Structures are given as structure tokens and as C-alpha cells.
Amino acid sequence: MRLSIRHETEYRYTTPAHYSIQQLRLTPRIEPQQRVLNWRIDAPGRLQRFADAYGNVSHTMVLTAPHDAIRVVVTGSVELGGPGGTDQGDRELSPLVFAVATPLTAADEPVLEFAGQHLRNKDRAAGFLALAESICSAVAYESGITEVTSTAAHALEIGRGVCQDHAHLFIACCRSGGVPARYVSGYVDPGHSDQAASHAWAEVWIEGEGWVSVDVTHRELAREGHCRLAIGRDYLSAAPVRGVRTGGGEESLRVQVSVLADQ
């Protein structure tokens, strides 16, 4: 499968910002199951490429002249397919790196209780797919309800959220049971689904199998049709775009993502 992707991110400010620094994880990871055919990032500043601690292809952009907007446009195509599993720049990282809770994935008492009820089989993928089913039943998909700073516990409490919240709750449940799990950001062939082409899912470490990708929102293993941008402990370490600025007043954000599949 080949995915043609266009991802536009635009920030606008009510007054000029004097300084901005952005970290972009907008380039697909170098992995055996995906091959970048062409890829371009158009940005208003010079991009410094590097690999972060998790092996993600990253760029830093710094703007020092006054600006009232930042617009980043990514276009490209990726060929998906090949063997399952992952074998990328994070090979040297122990799975235990992803066993530690973060503020976004901390398990409070309701999450611990939920995990105890719905994560029973930790040795096979079927057990984690059952957990995904339970999460989607408990947290209905609804956009505009949560923020990027929302926690797994909050999503479970209000019973609504998006793919990021599903992934965070899945990760929180796994880690509370002693199972390493990590966050994945990327793109997915939306098909006939009403969920966004820009997507997030999770991976869980199963002894004897390694990392297994679970698309919690779609209640399935993440295989063909999923293009991986970044992995991390949670959204904050795998966010496609993240930064800080000086000045700028109030901020508005517009994101548009288009993914077209060609078999």
C-alpha cells in the first residue's frame, strides 16, 4: 500500500512573537515495514535534522525575527508493507524504558480498577485487543472534548476522547500491570472511517514476540495502512509539532491532514 500525505500546521498570533523554537517529528521513521518514496517539509525557518532519544527523525526550527504566524507544510508518499514488528533506531533501548508512568499516563484508582478488570491475558495479542475493546466502550470517540495535556485518568472519568486519549489509557493500563507500552504518532489510511487520518496508537511488549502495535481506536492490530512518525513514552515525546515562543499574545492553531491510499 502507498499513502500520499499532506499535513499542514499553522499557528497565528494576535501580536508578533519575537522568538519561537519548534521541534518537528514530521518525517516517517526509518523502518523495514515502511519506505519513504519522497518527503518534503516546507517551513519558514532553517531546519536542523537530528535523531532524538527514541530514534525518531526530528528537526529543530528557530525563528528570531518578529512573526505573527508559523506555517509548516509536509507533503510526501510512503510505501507500506513487509514484515510485521519493528526494528528501528530504538533497538538498543530496553523495553523497561517504556514501563515507567508519565504524568499523562499515570494510573489513579479508577484506572487501576479498570485495568484489573479488563487486562487479564498479558501473554498474547488477543488480551490487549480485548483491552482496546473495553477502552473504546468506556471512552467514546468524540473530538473537541480533550486537550493534548489531558490525562488517561481524565479521559476515563469523562468517558469521551480521541485516539490520543485511547492510546494513553491503554498505555496506563499496561504499565500499571507491569507491561511496557509506548505511544506512536503517525498517519493511517482512513478508508471509510470518520476518525482523522492523523492518528495515534500504542505498542505493547509481549515476551517472546517483542513490540506489538495495537490501534486502540480501531480495535485492531496496527499493520498495513499505518505510517509511523514517532514513538515515545506518551504524546509529549512523540508529538508531530511542539514548541515554545516569546511574545505573540493569544494563539490559534489550524491543522489539516489529507491521506490518500493507493493499493
XYZ file of C-alpha atoms in Angstrom:
263
model
C 0.000 0.000 0.000
C 1.150 3.528 -0.786
C -0.024 6.549 1.210
C 0.127 10.076 -0.210
C 0.200 12.529 2.685
C -0.245 16.257 3.109
C -0.068 17.708 6.617
C -0.407 21.448 7.219
C 0.076 23.073 10.632
C -0.481 26.806 11.046
C -0.127 28.934 14.180
C -1.381 32.519 14.218
C -0.718 35.094 16.931
C -2.626 38.247 17.884
C 0.633 40.163 18.346
C 4.070 39.443 16.869
C 6.158 36.743 18.522
C 9.804 37.702 18.980
C 11.289 34.229 19.249
C 10.000 30.712 18.532
C 11.601 27.308 18.697
C 9.763 24.297 17.287
C 10.636 20.627 17.380
C 9.169 18.737 14.436
C 8.680 14.973 14.298
C 7.105 15.064 10.860
C 9.301 12.597 8.968
C 8.414 8.882 8.905
C 10.690 6.656 10.931
C 13.293 4.562 9.140
C 11.858 1.066 9.495
C 11.745 -2.150 7.444
C 7.952 -2.094 7.066
C 7.779 1.397 5.564
C 9.776 3.117 2.839
C 9.720 6.838 2.169
C 9.380 7.432 -1.560
C 9.508 11.218 -1.333
C 9.145 13.675 1.532
C 9.321 17.442 1.872
C 8.935 19.850 4.791
C 8.253 23.498 3.925
C 8.840 25.753 6.915
C 9.605 29.455 7.476
C 12.986 28.767 9.054
C 16.084 26.614 8.677
C 15.592 23.016 9.809
C 18.286 21.214 11.777
C 17.857 17.459 11.467
C 18.712 15.028 14.277
C 17.607 11.725 15.812
C 16.056 12.016 19.261
C 16.465 9.603 22.190
C 13.864 7.220 20.724
C 15.324 7.115 17.226
C 12.718 9.460 15.763
C 13.722 11.582 12.776
C 13.390 15.108 14.167
C 14.031 18.692 13.120
C 14.551 21.839 15.166
C 13.444 25.198 13.770
C 14.317 28.536 15.373
C 12.767 31.889 14.380
C 14.416 35.019 15.787
C 12.739 37.729 13.657
C 9.280 39.040 14.632
C 6.466 36.897 13.184
C 2.694 36.691 13.563
C 2.298 33.207 12.069
C 4.113 29.898 11.592
C 3.049 27.605 8.774
C 4.602 24.178 8.260
C 3.512 22.016 5.314
C 4.568 18.406 4.848
C 3.981 16.512 1.605
C 5.162 13.097 0.534
C 4.419 9.466 -0.091
C 5.276 6.305 1.819
C 5.145 2.676 0.744
C 3.895 0.361 3.475
C 4.208 -3.392 3.822
C 6.751 -6.014 4.636
C 7.400 -7.992 7.812
C 5.487 -7.216 10.982
C 7.042 -5.949 14.170
C 9.570 -3.154 14.430
C 13.320 -2.960 14.010
C 14.351 0.659 14.097
C 16.716 3.090 15.793
C 15.364 2.280 19.264
C 16.763 -1.288 19.206
C 19.213 -0.513 21.987
C 16.522 0.812 24.323
C 15.339 -1.635 26.935
C 11.561 -2.170 26.973
C 11.752 -1.096 30.623
C 12.246 2.468 29.399
C 8.551 2.321 28.499
C 7.409 0.711 31.749
C 7.506 3.924 33.793
C 4.379 6.041 34.161
C 4.369 9.655 32.978
C 2.049 12.467 34.108
C -0.203 11.820 31.086
C -0.310 8.060 31.678
C -0.352 7.859 35.475
C -2.886 5.347 36.800
C -5.172 6.583 39.565
C -7.513 4.258 41.464
C -10.235 4.144 38.767
C -7.629 3.346 36.091
C -6.083 0.649 38.274
C -9.511 -0.864 38.827
C -10.313 -0.677 35.107
C -7.009 -2.350 34.205
C -7.589 -5.109 36.730
C -10.974 -5.853 35.217
C -10.075 -5.664 31.530
C -6.418 -6.689 31.173
C -6.307 -10.356 32.088
C -4.160 -12.021 29.427
C -0.761 -10.336 29.154
C 0.918 -13.066 27.110
C -0.944 -12.775 23.790
C -2.100 -10.029 21.463
C -5.707 -11.130 21.924
C -5.615 -9.993 25.538
C -4.566 -6.493 24.537
C -7.143 -6.328 21.757
C -9.745 -7.165 24.403
C -8.411 -4.255 26.461
C -8.760 -1.977 23.404
C -12.396 -3.054 23.037
C -13.075 -2.224 26.669
C -11.404 1.171 26.364
C -13.475 2.122 23.316
C -16.625 1.074 25.164
C -15.671 3.177 28.177
C -14.329 6.213 26.269
C -16.482 7.150 23.266
C -14.684 8.775 20.338
C -15.542 12.489 20.307
C -13.283 15.272 19.082
C -13.009 18.670 20.722
C -13.526 17.372 24.264
C -9.955 16.798 25.455
C -6.653 18.652 25.035
C -3.130 17.456 24.280
C -2.444 17.845 28.016
C -5.397 15.652 29.051
C -4.513 12.568 31.075
C -5.586 8.962 30.728
C -7.393 9.238 34.054
C -9.356 12.267 32.844
C -10.453 10.501 29.648
C -11.739 7.541 31.646
C -13.514 9.853 34.083
C -15.448 11.809 31.424
C -15.907 8.836 29.101
C -15.013 10.718 25.920
C -11.887 11.434 23.937
C -9.914 10.840 20.759
C -7.210 8.443 19.601
C -4.603 10.127 21.801
C -6.755 9.503 24.877
C -7.404 5.893 23.870
C -3.656 5.323 23.478
C -2.834 6.992 26.805
C -5.418 4.930 28.687
C -4.186 1.727 27.028
C -0.600 2.579 27.996
C -1.621 3.440 31.568
C -3.402 0.097 31.947
C -0.455 -1.859 30.563
C 2.141 -0.111 32.685
C 0.028 -0.483 35.828
C 0.149 -4.249 35.188
C 3.912 -4.263 34.745
C 3.803 -4.429 30.939
C 5.952 -1.959 28.941
C 3.926 0.096 26.468
C 4.664 3.112 24.298
C 2.910 5.800 22.273
C 3.021 6.009 18.463
C 2.102 9.020 16.341
C 1.581 8.828 12.612
C -0.897 8.567 9.782
C -3.436 5.943 8.828
C -5.451 5.186 5.734
C -8.842 6.455 6.956
C -10.828 4.321 4.500
C -14.492 4.842 5.307
C -13.812 5.734 8.943
C -14.800 9.103 10.384
C -11.669 9.213 12.510
C -8.830 11.511 11.476
C -6.070 10.487 9.075
C -3.574 11.922 11.564
C -3.539 9.221 14.184
C -2.114 7.816 17.404
C -1.919 4.257 18.659
C 0.140 2.176 21.077
C 2.648 -0.641 21.195
C 2.929 -3.248 23.912
C 5.856 -5.506 24.749
C 4.930 -9.198 24.714
C 7.609 -11.599 25.866
C 8.639 -13.882 23.038
C 7.086 -11.628 20.392
C 8.575 -8.184 21.012
C 6.709 -4.974 20.275
C 3.159 -5.454 19.014
C 1.254 -2.471 17.599
C -2.353 -2.020 18.722
C -4.621 0.580 17.123
C -6.815 1.094 20.159
C -9.336 3.400 18.463
C -9.957 0.949 15.624
C -9.715 -2.110 17.909
C -7.189 -3.867 15.700
C -3.507 -4.597 15.290
C -1.768 -1.715 13.534
C -0.291 -3.218 10.410
C -0.630 -2.226 6.773
C -2.175 1.202 6.419
C -0.314 2.727 9.378
C 2.612 5.095 8.731
C 4.733 5.688 11.824
C 6.184 9.127 12.523
C 7.423 8.829 16.091
C 7.402 6.735 19.251
C 7.669 7.917 22.843
C 6.543 7.408 26.403
C 3.431 9.476 25.691
C 2.175 12.232 23.378
C 4.672 14.805 24.637
C 7.698 12.785 23.496
C 6.154 11.801 20.151
C 4.222 14.957 19.204
C 4.482 15.869 15.498
C 4.910 19.567 16.364
C 5.848 21.022 19.733
C 7.470 24.301 20.707
C 7.688 27.450 22.794
C 7.740 31.157 21.972
C 8.331 34.594 23.421
C 5.533 37.117 22.826
C 2.736 36.528 20.355
C -0.270 37.227 22.556
C -3.131 34.777 22.010
C -2.553 31.780 19.761
C -4.809 29.966 17.303
C -3.972 26.659 15.676
C -5.210 25.137 12.429
C -4.270 21.623 11.324
C -5.299 19.950 8.077
C -4.273 16.416 7.169
C -5.031 14.537 3.969
C -4.128 10.884 3.445
C -4.896 9.066 0.196
C -4.253 5.351 -0.249
C -3.202 3.637 -3.452
C -3.201 -0.132 -3.454
